[in-house]
Structure formats: C-alpha cells, structure tokens
Coordinates of C-alpha atoms in Angstrom, one line a residue:
M5 CA 0.0 0.0 0.0
K6 CA 1.4 3.4 -1.0
V7 CA 2.3 5.9 1.8
S8 CA -0.2 8.4 0.3
T9 CA -3.0 5.9 0.6
L10 CA -2.1 5.2 4.2
M11 CA -2.1 8.9 4.9
C12 CA -5.5 9.3 3.3
L13 CA -6.9 6.5 5.4
L14 CA -5.3 7.9 8.6
L15 CA -6.8 11.4 8.0
A16 CA -10.2 10.1 7.1
T17 CA -10.2 8.0 10.3
L18 CA -9.1 11.0 12.4
A19 CA -11.8 13.2 11.0
T20 CA -14.4 10.6 11.7
M21 CA -13.2 9.7 15.2
T22 CA -12.9 13.2 16.5
Q23 CA -16.4 14.4 15.7
G24 CA -19.2 12.0 16.6
Q25 CA -21.9 14.0 14.7
T26 CA -20.1 14.3 11.3
R27 CA -21.5 12.9 8.1
V28 CA -20.8 12.9 4.4
G29 CA -23.1 15.5 2.8
F30 CA -23.5 17.6 5.9
Y31 CA -23.7 20.9 3.9
S32 CA -25.7 19.5 1.0
T33 CA -28.6 21.9 1.6
T34 CA -27.0 24.7 3.4
C35 CA -23.9 25.1 1.2
P36 CA -24.0 22.6 -1.7
R37 CA -20.9 24.0 -3.4
V38 CA -18.6 23.7 -0.4
E39 CA -16.5 20.9 -1.8
T40 CA -16.1 22.5 -5.2
I41 CA -15.1 25.8 -3.7
V42 CA -12.5 24.3 -1.4
R43 CA -11.2 22.0 -4.2
N44 CA -10.8 25.0 -6.6
A45 CA -9.0 27.1 -3.9
V46 CA -6.6 24.3 -3.2
Q47 CA -6.0 23.5 -6.9
T48 CA -5.3 27.1 -7.7
A49 CA -2.8 27.4 -4.8
V50 CA -1.1 24.1 -5.6
R51 CA -0.8 25.0 -9.3
A52 CA 1.0 28.2 -8.3
D53 CA 3.2 26.5 -5.7
P54 CA 3.2 22.7 -5.6
T55 CA 4.9 22.7 -2.2
L56 CA 1.7 24.0 -0.6
A57 CA 0.1 20.6 -0.9
A58 CA 2.3 19.2 1.8
G59 CA 1.8 22.4 3.9
V60 CA -2.0 22.2 3.8
L61 CA -1.9 18.5 4.7
R62 CA 0.4 19.3 7.6
I63 CA -2.0 22.0 8.9
F64 CA -4.7 19.5 9.2
F65 CA -2.4 17.0 10.9
H66 CA -1.3 19.6 13.4
D67 CA -4.9 20.7 14.0
C68 CA -6.0 17.1 14.8
F69 CA -3.1 16.1 17.1
V70 CA -3.8 18.4 20.0
V71 CA -5.9 18.2 23.1
K72 CA -9.3 18.9 21.5
G73 CA -8.3 17.9 18.0
C74 CA -9.7 18.6 14.5
D75 CA -11.5 21.8 15.6
G76 CA -9.7 24.4 13.4
S77 CA -8.0 25.9 16.5
V78 CA -4.6 25.8 14.7
L79 CA -6.0 28.4 12.4
L80 CA -6.7 31.0 15.1
D81 CA -4.4 33.9 15.5
G82 CA -3.1 35.2 18.9
P83 CA 0.0 35.8 20.8
S84 CA 0.0 32.4 22.6
S85 CA -2.2 30.5 20.1
E86 CA -1.4 27.1 18.7
K87 CA 0.1 28.9 15.6
T88 CA 2.8 30.3 17.8
A89 CA 3.8 27.0 19.4
P90 CA 7.2 25.7 18.3
P91 CA 5.9 22.7 16.4
N92 CA 3.5 24.9 14.4
V93 CA 5.7 27.9 13.6
P94 CA 7.0 26.4 10.4
L95 CA 3.5 25.5 9.1
R96 CA 2.6 27.0 5.8
G97 CA -0.4 27.1 3.6
F98 CA -2.8 29.1 5.9
E99 CA -3.5 31.4 2.9
V100 CA -5.1 28.4 1.1
I101 CA -7.5 27.9 3.9
D102 CA -8.1 31.6 4.1
A103 CA -8.9 31.8 0.4
A104 CA -11.4 29.0 0.6
K105 CA -13.0 30.5 3.7
S106 CA -13.3 33.9 2.0
Q107 CA -15.0 32.3 -1.0
L108 CA -17.3 30.3 1.2
E109 CA -18.3 33.3 3.2
T110 CA -19.4 34.9 -0.1
A111 CA -21.3 31.8 -1.2
C112 CA -22.9 30.8 2.1
P113 CA -22.0 33.2 4.9
G114 CA -21.6 31.8 8.4
V115 CA -22.3 28.2 7.4
V116 CA -19.1 26.2 6.9
S117 CA -16.7 25.7 9.8
C118 CA -13.0 26.3 9.4
A119 CA -12.4 22.8 10.8
D120 CA -14.3 21.4 7.9
I121 CA -12.5 23.6 5.4
A122 CA -9.1 22.3 6.8
A123 CA -10.3 18.7 6.4
L124 CA -11.5 19.2 2.8
A125 CA -8.3 21.2 1.9
A126 CA -6.1 18.4 3.3
R127 CA -8.0 15.8 1.1
D128 CA -7.8 18.0 -1.9
A129 CA -4.1 18.7 -1.4
V130 CA -3.3 15.0 -1.4
V131 CA -4.9 14.3 -4.8
P132 CA -2.6 16.5 -7.0
A133 CA 0.4 14.9 -5.3
G134 CA -0.7 11.5 -6.5
G135 CA -2.9 10.5 -3.6
T136 CA -6.4 9.0 -3.6
S137 CA -9.5 11.1 -2.8
W138 CA -12.0 10.1 -0.2
Q139 CA -15.3 11.3 1.2
V140 CA -14.9 13.6 4.1
P141 CA -17.5 13.4 6.9
L142 CA -18.3 17.1 7.7
G143 CA -20.1 18.9 10.5
C144 CA -17.2 19.7 12.8
R145 CA -17.6 22.7 15.0
D146 CA -14.8 25.2 15.3
G147 CA -12.9 25.5 18.5
L148 CA -13.0 29.0 20.1
V149 CA -9.8 28.6 22.1
S150 CA -6.3 28.1 20.8
Q151 CA -3.5 27.8 23.3
A152 CA 0.1 27.1 22.4
S153 CA 0.3 25.0 25.6
D154 CA -2.1 22.5 24.0
T155 CA 0.7 21.5 21.5
C156 CA 3.4 20.7 24.1
K157 CA 2.8 17.0 23.6
L158 CA 3.6 17.5 19.9
T159 CA 7.3 18.2 20.3
W160 CA 8.2 15.0 18.6
L161 CA 6.8 16.2 15.3

C-alpha cells in the first residue's frame, strides 16, 4: 500500500473519530458548493506553488493532534495560540484555507466551519500529489480557544 494511501486513510479516520456527529453531505442543503469551492481554492494554490500541498496536509495533521483535535484551532491567531507554538511555527499554507473561507463566506455566509475547510483542503491537497481522494465526513464545529500549551505534547513532530 502506498504511503499516500495510508495517509489518506489515517486522515479520514481521524476526521471521523474526533467528531461524533459528522457525516458525508453535511452541507448538501446549506452550502451545496462547499467541496467544489475548497477544491478549486486548493487546486489554484497548488498549481501556483506545488509545495503548498504538503503544507495544507500538515496544517490538518497539526490541528488534529492536539488536546481537542480537528477543531480548526490551529487556524486561530493570537500571541499564545497554537500557531505560535514551536511545532507549528513552520506550518505554511494558511493562505489556502483563508482563500477557501473567503469564497465560502461569499457563497454561504456563516455556514461552513474552518475545521471542515481544513479537512477538505487536506484531502484536496493530497490528490494532485498523486494520492487518492475520499469522502470527508463534515459537520465539525470550530474551536473557540487556541493555546500554544495544547501543543506541548507534539514536540516529537
């Protein structure tokens, strides 16, 4: 089994395990274009800079491997947020998530969580790198707190 396939299965499992109320098609009526919008934002960014694919995947990984996990808290700014923690300082690709969020706010304001955008973007970043696509269960709620101290257990990354 290829490494990219194993990574896809790991990420799909993480997204499913961390949020008990998630399901495929969560936004089918409230924001039916969510997957297309995120996919297009990722494809545009990765075409311009192919190295962003790994960065976007890594953002999702680092978001999921903290205390509360897969809640978009790594995306929050602040002086002692998860973004400022030593394992997360080198993360790159936040602008890809921001671009997708901006487009989604125009299409369906206040509907799609940043946690779900990060999960979709990770999936969509794997595909152009030769990985397999998968269905992403959506419906994660965004975390409202982001503390650098939550990442201290990630110093091995």
